[in-house]
XYZ file of C-alpha atoms in Angstrom:
413
model
C 29.631 12.655 0.236
C 26.714 14.689 -1.995
C 24.048 17.304 -0.574
C 21.761 14.453 -0.157
C 23.519 12.479 2.162
C 24.223 15.350 3.689
C 20.813 16.289 4.964
C 20.645 12.571 6.258
C 23.601 12.843 8.250
C 22.836 16.208 9.490
C 19.193 14.777 9.938
C 20.621 12.177 12.051
C 22.627 13.438 14.491
C 19.625 16.074 15.344
C 17.589 13.375 16.178
C 20.406 11.809 18.333
C 21.450 15.378 19.989
C 17.961 15.266 20.588
C 17.980 12.372 22.614
C 21.215 13.422 24.390
C 18.449 16.673 25.005
C 15.860 14.567 26.699
C 18.332 11.955 28.485
C 20.530 15.249 30.574
C 17.789 18.413 30.777
C 14.368 16.236 30.254
C 15.425 13.409 33.013
C 14.038 11.006 30.390
C 13.192 7.066 30.874
C 15.361 4.664 29.276
C 12.114 3.119 28.594
C 10.939 6.432 26.845
C 14.223 5.962 24.647
C 13.405 2.099 24.077
C 9.315 3.435 23.129
C 11.202 6.198 20.869
C 12.710 3.741 19.319
C 9.796 1.843 18.374
C 8.030 4.857 17.179
C 11.001 5.452 14.511
C 10.824 1.705 13.661
C 7.205 1.523 12.799
C 7.457 5.146 10.721
C 10.918 3.331 8.943
C 7.933 0.696 8.054
C 5.473 3.162 6.640
C 8.428 4.993 4.977
C 9.431 2.197 3.101
C 5.365 0.988 2.145
C 5.432 4.784 0.662
C 8.737 4.038 -1.608
C 7.686 0.971 -2.750
C 4.890 2.713 -4.889
C 6.971 4.774 -6.736
C 8.873 1.392 -7.649
C 9.206 1.245 -11.509
C 9.724 -2.445 -12.038
C 7.612 -5.961 -11.706
C 7.506 -8.390 -9.097
C 9.394 -11.411 -10.360
C 7.452 -14.495 -11.678
C 8.034 -15.869 -7.706
C 5.359 -12.801 -6.312
C 3.172 -13.488 -9.297
C -0.133 -13.976 -8.311
C 0.150 -12.802 -5.028
C 0.250 -16.497 -3.182
C -1.700 -15.155 -0.241
C -5.153 -12.544 0.070
C -4.588 -10.093 0.166
C -7.238 -6.533 0.391
C -6.859 -4.855 -3.663
C -5.502 -8.143 -4.775
C -6.268 -6.843 -8.745
C -4.589 -3.786 -8.390
C -1.648 -6.055 -9.535
C -3.288 -6.595 -12.806
C -3.105 -2.794 -13.742
C -0.264 -1.673 -15.697
C 1.901 1.448 -16.198
C 1.855 3.809 -14.012
C 0.069 7.883 -13.134
C 1.922 10.420 -11.730
C 0.218 12.650 -8.981
C 2.019 15.533 -8.578
C 3.692 16.654 -11.581
C 7.158 16.766 -9.181
C 7.246 13.363 -8.377
C 6.928 10.092 -10.554
C 4.922 7.764 -11.048
C 3.124 5.881 -9.017
C 2.448 2.274 -10.074
C -0.901 0.851 -9.127
C 0.016 -3.162 -8.941
C 2.272 -2.123 -6.146
C -0.484 -1.577 -3.706
C -1.415 -5.305 -2.615
C 2.498 -6.058 -3.032
C 2.664 -2.169 -0.268
C 0.088 -4.179 1.625
C 1.530 -7.054 2.179
C 4.073 -5.813 4.266
C 1.694 -3.655 6.579
C -0.082 -5.572 7.695
C 1.811 -8.347 10.157
C 3.227 -5.050 10.653
C -0.319 -3.388 11.660
C -1.009 -6.450 13.957
C 2.457 -6.277 15.425
C 3.334 -2.748 15.744
C 0.355 -1.310 18.542
C 1.035 -4.380 20.027
C 5.494 -3.467 20.913
C 4.004 -0.624 21.680
C 1.570 -1.473 25.184
C 4.030 -3.314 26.060
C 7.226 -0.780 26.124
C 4.795 1.578 27.281
C 3.964 -0.691 30.207
C 0.218 -0.367 29.607
C -0.269 -4.032 29.586
C 2.156 -6.179 31.105
C 2.197 -6.086 34.887
C 6.218 -6.339 34.851
C 7.221 -2.760 33.911
C 5.361 0.295 34.827
C 3.084 2.889 32.553
C 5.905 4.604 30.663
C 3.992 8.110 29.634
C 5.622 10.175 27.282
C 6.080 13.803 28.143
C 5.719 17.058 26.626
C 8.845 16.894 24.864
C 8.579 13.618 23.292
C 7.354 15.917 20.798
C 10.431 16.699 20.103
C 12.354 14.186 19.398
C 8.951 12.501 17.675
C 9.467 15.470 14.871
C 12.790 15.023 15.133
C 12.118 11.330 13.658
C 10.068 11.938 11.008
C 12.333 15.318 9.664
C 15.363 12.705 9.340
C 12.615 9.956 7.710
C 11.304 12.448 4.887
C 15.162 13.212 3.967
C 15.722 9.708 3.575
C 12.707 9.327 1.425
C 13.756 12.420 -0.497
C 17.052 11.068 -1.486
C 15.616 7.364 -1.948
C 13.585 9.835 -5.006
C 15.875 12.189 -5.649
C 18.716 9.179 -6.903
C 16.089 7.493 -9.174
C 16.359 4.476 -6.798
C 13.258 4.024 -7.287
C 13.905 2.767 -11.065
C 15.422 0.101 -10.533
C 13.828 -2.987 -7.527
C 10.591 -3.856 -7.501
C 7.958 -3.653 -4.345
C 6.908 -7.128 -3.853
C 6.060 -6.559 0.107
C 6.541 -8.482 2.999
C 8.822 -7.117 6.098
C 12.101 -8.798 5.865
C 12.566 -11.997 8.919
C 16.077 -10.217 10.239
C 13.946 -6.272 11.069
C 11.378 -8.759 12.545
C 14.063 -9.640 14.928
C 15.232 -6.592 16.363
C 11.487 -5.553 16.598
C 11.253 -8.460 18.799
C 13.964 -7.549 20.938
C 13.058 -4.026 20.715
C 9.930 -4.831 22.453
C 10.029 -7.630 24.243
C 13.474 -8.784 25.517
C 15.250 -4.054 25.646
C 11.870 -3.631 27.512
C 13.720 -6.808 30.677
C 16.782 -6.290 30.467
C 16.523 -2.150 31.267
C 13.722 -2.730 34.011
C 16.486 -5.842 35.041
C 19.438 -3.002 35.533
C 17.437 -0.105 36.971
C 16.520 -2.883 39.662
C 20.026 -3.831 39.640
C 21.009 -0.127 40.593
C 22.642 0.984 37.363
C 22.863 4.285 36.860
C 20.195 5.676 35.150
C 21.954 8.336 33.464
C 24.790 5.567 32.383
C 22.097 2.595 31.071
C 20.295 6.096 28.471
C 24.150 6.748 27.384
C 24.160 2.995 26.917
C 20.774 2.992 24.611
C 21.550 6.229 22.636
C 25.099 5.178 21.807
C 23.531 1.770 20.751
C 21.548 4.493 18.176
C 24.220 6.232 17.076
C 25.614 2.798 15.812
C 23.044 1.535 13.942
C 22.689 5.106 13.007
C 26.139 4.690 11.695
C 26.088 1.858 10.513
C 22.849 2.921 8.204
C 24.595 5.589 6.363
C 28.109 3.828 5.321
C 25.503 0.424 3.970
C 22.080 2.530 3.126
C 19.705 -1.064 3.771
C 21.831 -2.824 5.072
C 18.957 -3.889 7.677
C 16.252 -4.120 4.429
C 12.919 -3.679 7.019
C 11.212 -4.646 3.586
C 11.776 -7.214 1.409
C 12.272 -4.456 -1.437
C 16.268 -4.938 -3.702
C 17.026 -6.349 -7.239
C 16.421 -10.206 -6.480
C 12.392 -9.426 -6.805
C 12.557 -7.805 -9.833
C 10.633 -9.649 -12.938
C 10.034 -8.850 -16.336
C 6.706 -7.418 -17.492
C 5.365 -9.723 -20.555
C 4.481 -6.020 -23.024
C 0.425 -6.202 -24.512
C 0.779 -6.596 -28.313
C -2.047 -2.773 -29.454
C -2.988 -2.409 -32.593
C -1.118 1.299 -34.592
C -3.574 3.528 -36.028
C -6.730 4.997 -34.315
C -9.691 2.457 -33.575
C -12.873 2.733 -35.551
C -14.965 2.951 -32.447
C -14.129 4.018 -28.409
C -15.956 2.803 -25.458
C -15.414 3.962 -21.869
C -17.303 3.398 -18.980
C -19.471 4.449 -16.784
C -18.422 6.339 -13.813
C -21.576 5.642 -12.145
C -21.974 1.921 -12.272
C -17.900 1.859 -11.160
C -18.710 3.373 -8.248
C -21.760 1.469 -7.516
C -19.964 -2.236 -7.876
C -16.804 -0.612 -5.844
C -18.767 0.368 -3.290
C -21.201 -2.961 -3.422
C -17.941 -4.891 -2.765
C -16.356 -3.203 -0.593
C -19.006 -3.868 1.591
C -19.392 -7.545 0.934
C -15.693 -8.299 0.555
C -15.785 -6.449 4.894
C -18.155 -9.609 5.704
C -16.626 -12.238 3.513
C -12.450 -12.257 3.926
C -9.694 -11.524 5.975
C -11.210 -8.134 6.716
C -13.920 -9.334 9.258
C -11.166 -10.085 11.787
C -10.762 -5.659 11.303
C -14.429 -5.195 11.392
C -14.634 -7.252 14.519
C -11.231 -5.015 16.029
C -13.776 -1.910 15.169
C -16.478 -3.679 16.936
C -14.972 -4.275 20.306
C -12.777 -0.944 19.841
C -15.844 0.681 19.952
C -18.715 -1.204 22.069
C -15.506 -1.031 24.817
C -15.412 3.624 24.432
C -19.538 3.336 23.677
C -19.596 1.843 26.897
C -17.285 4.215 28.787
C -18.677 7.504 27.354
C -22.794 6.503 27.464
C -23.185 3.827 29.860
C -25.046 0.460 29.565
C -26.612 -1.003 28.415
C -27.445 0.996 25.265
C -23.807 2.628 25.369
C -21.899 -0.955 24.221
C -24.101 -1.809 21.465
C -24.301 1.626 20.173
C -20.490 2.122 20.254
C -20.425 -2.243 19.126
C -22.502 -1.218 16.052
C -20.595 2.280 15.109
C -16.949 0.963 15.580
C -18.535 -2.283 13.281
C -19.919 0.722 10.361
C -17.179 2.866 10.812
C -14.409 -0.083 9.253
C -16.468 -0.893 6.870
C -17.222 2.241 5.234
C -13.232 2.842 5.977
C -12.917 -0.752 3.436
C -15.353 0.663 0.828
C -13.812 3.751 0.639
C -10.781 2.319 -0.022
C -12.617 0.228 -2.875
C -13.629 2.844 -4.921
C -10.257 4.314 -5.059
C -9.155 1.069 -6.562
C -12.524 0.543 -8.276
C -11.698 3.693 -9.599
C -8.077 3.331 -10.402
C -9.313 0.404 -12.120
C -12.617 1.310 -13.994
C -13.036 4.722 -14.077
C -10.372 5.538 -16.805
C -10.824 2.686 -18.692
C -11.921 2.810 -22.485
C -12.656 0.092 -24.841
C -10.966 -0.068 -28.408
C -12.115 -1.628 -30.867
C -9.441 -2.332 -33.998
C -10.319 -3.786 -37.266
C -8.025 -6.806 -36.152
C -8.121 -6.854 -32.147
C -10.352 -5.277 -29.405
C -8.231 -3.440 -26.694
C -8.698 -2.533 -23.389
C -7.277 1.133 -22.386
C -6.265 2.475 -19.246
C -6.467 6.641 -19.704
C -4.837 7.277 -16.713
C -1.658 5.224 -16.389
C -1.667 5.253 -20.457
C -1.450 1.948 -20.864
C -3.035 -0.703 -22.345
C -4.188 -3.808 -19.611
C -5.184 -6.349 -22.673
C -5.641 -6.911 -26.349
C -7.403 -9.712 -27.849
C -6.793 -10.070 -31.594
C -9.960 -9.926 -33.886
C -9.237 -13.628 -35.351
C -8.794 -14.955 -31.916
C -12.203 -13.838 -30.486
C -14.684 -16.415 -30.281
C -17.918 -14.645 -29.127
C -19.584 -11.742 -27.771
C -21.870 -12.417 -25.241
C -23.875 -9.109 -23.761
C -25.558 -10.460 -19.737
C -29.518 -10.149 -20.564
C -32.146 -11.393 -19.186
C -33.909 -10.745 -15.949
C -31.061 -9.260 -14.241
C -30.424 -6.550 -16.988
C -33.344 -5.372 -16.930
C -33.500 -5.073 -12.853
C -30.296 -2.656 -13.302
C -29.785 1.042 -14.965
C -28.943 1.162 -18.539
C -25.780 2.664 -17.282
C -24.912 -0.345 -15.846
C -23.734 -2.444 -18.984
C -21.805 -5.742 -18.813
C -20.009 -8.292 -21.396
C -18.137 -11.057 -22.082
C -15.426 -11.153 -24.092
C -14.555 -15.058 -25.483
C -11.845 -15.754 -26.836
C -10.319 -19.504 -29.191
C -8.061 -19.182 -26.583
C -9.619 -19.322 -23.578
C -8.755 -16.475 -22.329
C -12.132 -14.846 -21.073
C -12.381 -10.591 -20.896
C -15.102 -9.270 -18.672
C -16.337 -5.862 -20.210
C -18.239 -4.336 -17.283
C -20.224 -0.282 -16.861
C -20.447 0.756 -19.936
C -23.906 2.074 -21.038
C -24.140 0.399 -24.429
C -22.506 -2.936 -25.149
C -24.585 -4.074 -27.755
C -22.017 -1.316 -28.633
C -19.564 -2.575 -28.723
C -21.158 -5.786 -30.196
C -21.920 -4.109 -33.205
C -18.976 -2.809 -33.322
C -17.004 -5.897 -32.672
C -19.210 -7.461 -35.768
C -18.247 -4.272 -38.566
C -14.377 -5.384 -38.486
C -15.923 -8.949 -39.855
C -14.146 -8.921 -43.766
C -11.925 -6.024 -42.477
C -8.818 -6.512 -43.940
C -6.534 -5.677 -40.750
C -5.164 -1.838 -40.945
C -7.641 -1.325 -43.342
C -9.495 2.681 -42.852
C -12.763 2.793 -41.626
């Protein structure tokens, strides 16, 4: 057993020892153990979502394009990755939409299951209040999952998988049993006079058995759709060698403004509207409790909606920054290339002979926009048109493309 596996083993042993200490020393309720198991189940999904960002291989064609509308789907087309720090492997922006595909149903289901386990939303279970001593168990769980991630990165497993998102059916079944079946069984056993300590030992033994299976056969229950069967191939971009005759960088002011406004729009006109309404409902309840009627609920609802919209817009700004802030349009004698300096990869290339037209947006709309808000469209004979946006001088790009006419491919400028 390697050093990484030993660390994971020690962390698993520690987390289960903490459960036994809580059971015998702090007299924990058996349902509190279920609540801790539920907490760990949620942390596992978050851990694998985080790992998914580092998956090096592209998804297979069955998962591209994304069939269901998810936030930030445009990131799936970003080529290449970047290192957030020198001691971590590259993060691939294309993985973000697939990670969100798994997190969205988890975010909808996991809090509800936690409320059921705690007994706060059902009448047939007594509420369970977690004592301060459970913080030790939570820390042990976080430590174990941190070692899992560290081992996954050290062994280079991220080099052989693709992140395609989605919580697996097997894992969803286990979550359903844990949230809605196990509390009923535990409550029934308690009602029949089954010794509390014995019931707690059964639950801890079940957790020990699960951890042992996981150590002997890692990933025997995948929490997410995340295996070698989802790996596809990435078609390369045929970018010219040599130096371009001209380069044009995007204006980051335009990148931020467009992304922020787009984030506000998708908050209202997409599936995010559900979260906006949920934020308004939560704000209304909090505002009514804090300030009282009649103004409290209204102010709270507006604040809740504003917070969700602002967060969605901020997320869109981050995505827009990754896609556009480092973009350079390079004009070669034989092609036009969009290059992302953050991921250090060409995003697309259109051969000079395939360019049918380069159209700059003009008219009244252009006159109303700032000078750094330039937009153009590169049209090709093959029908694969490209948007050239966030540039301050699109006319200069048109002139550079026109200047390549009559040049021999690869000739000096």
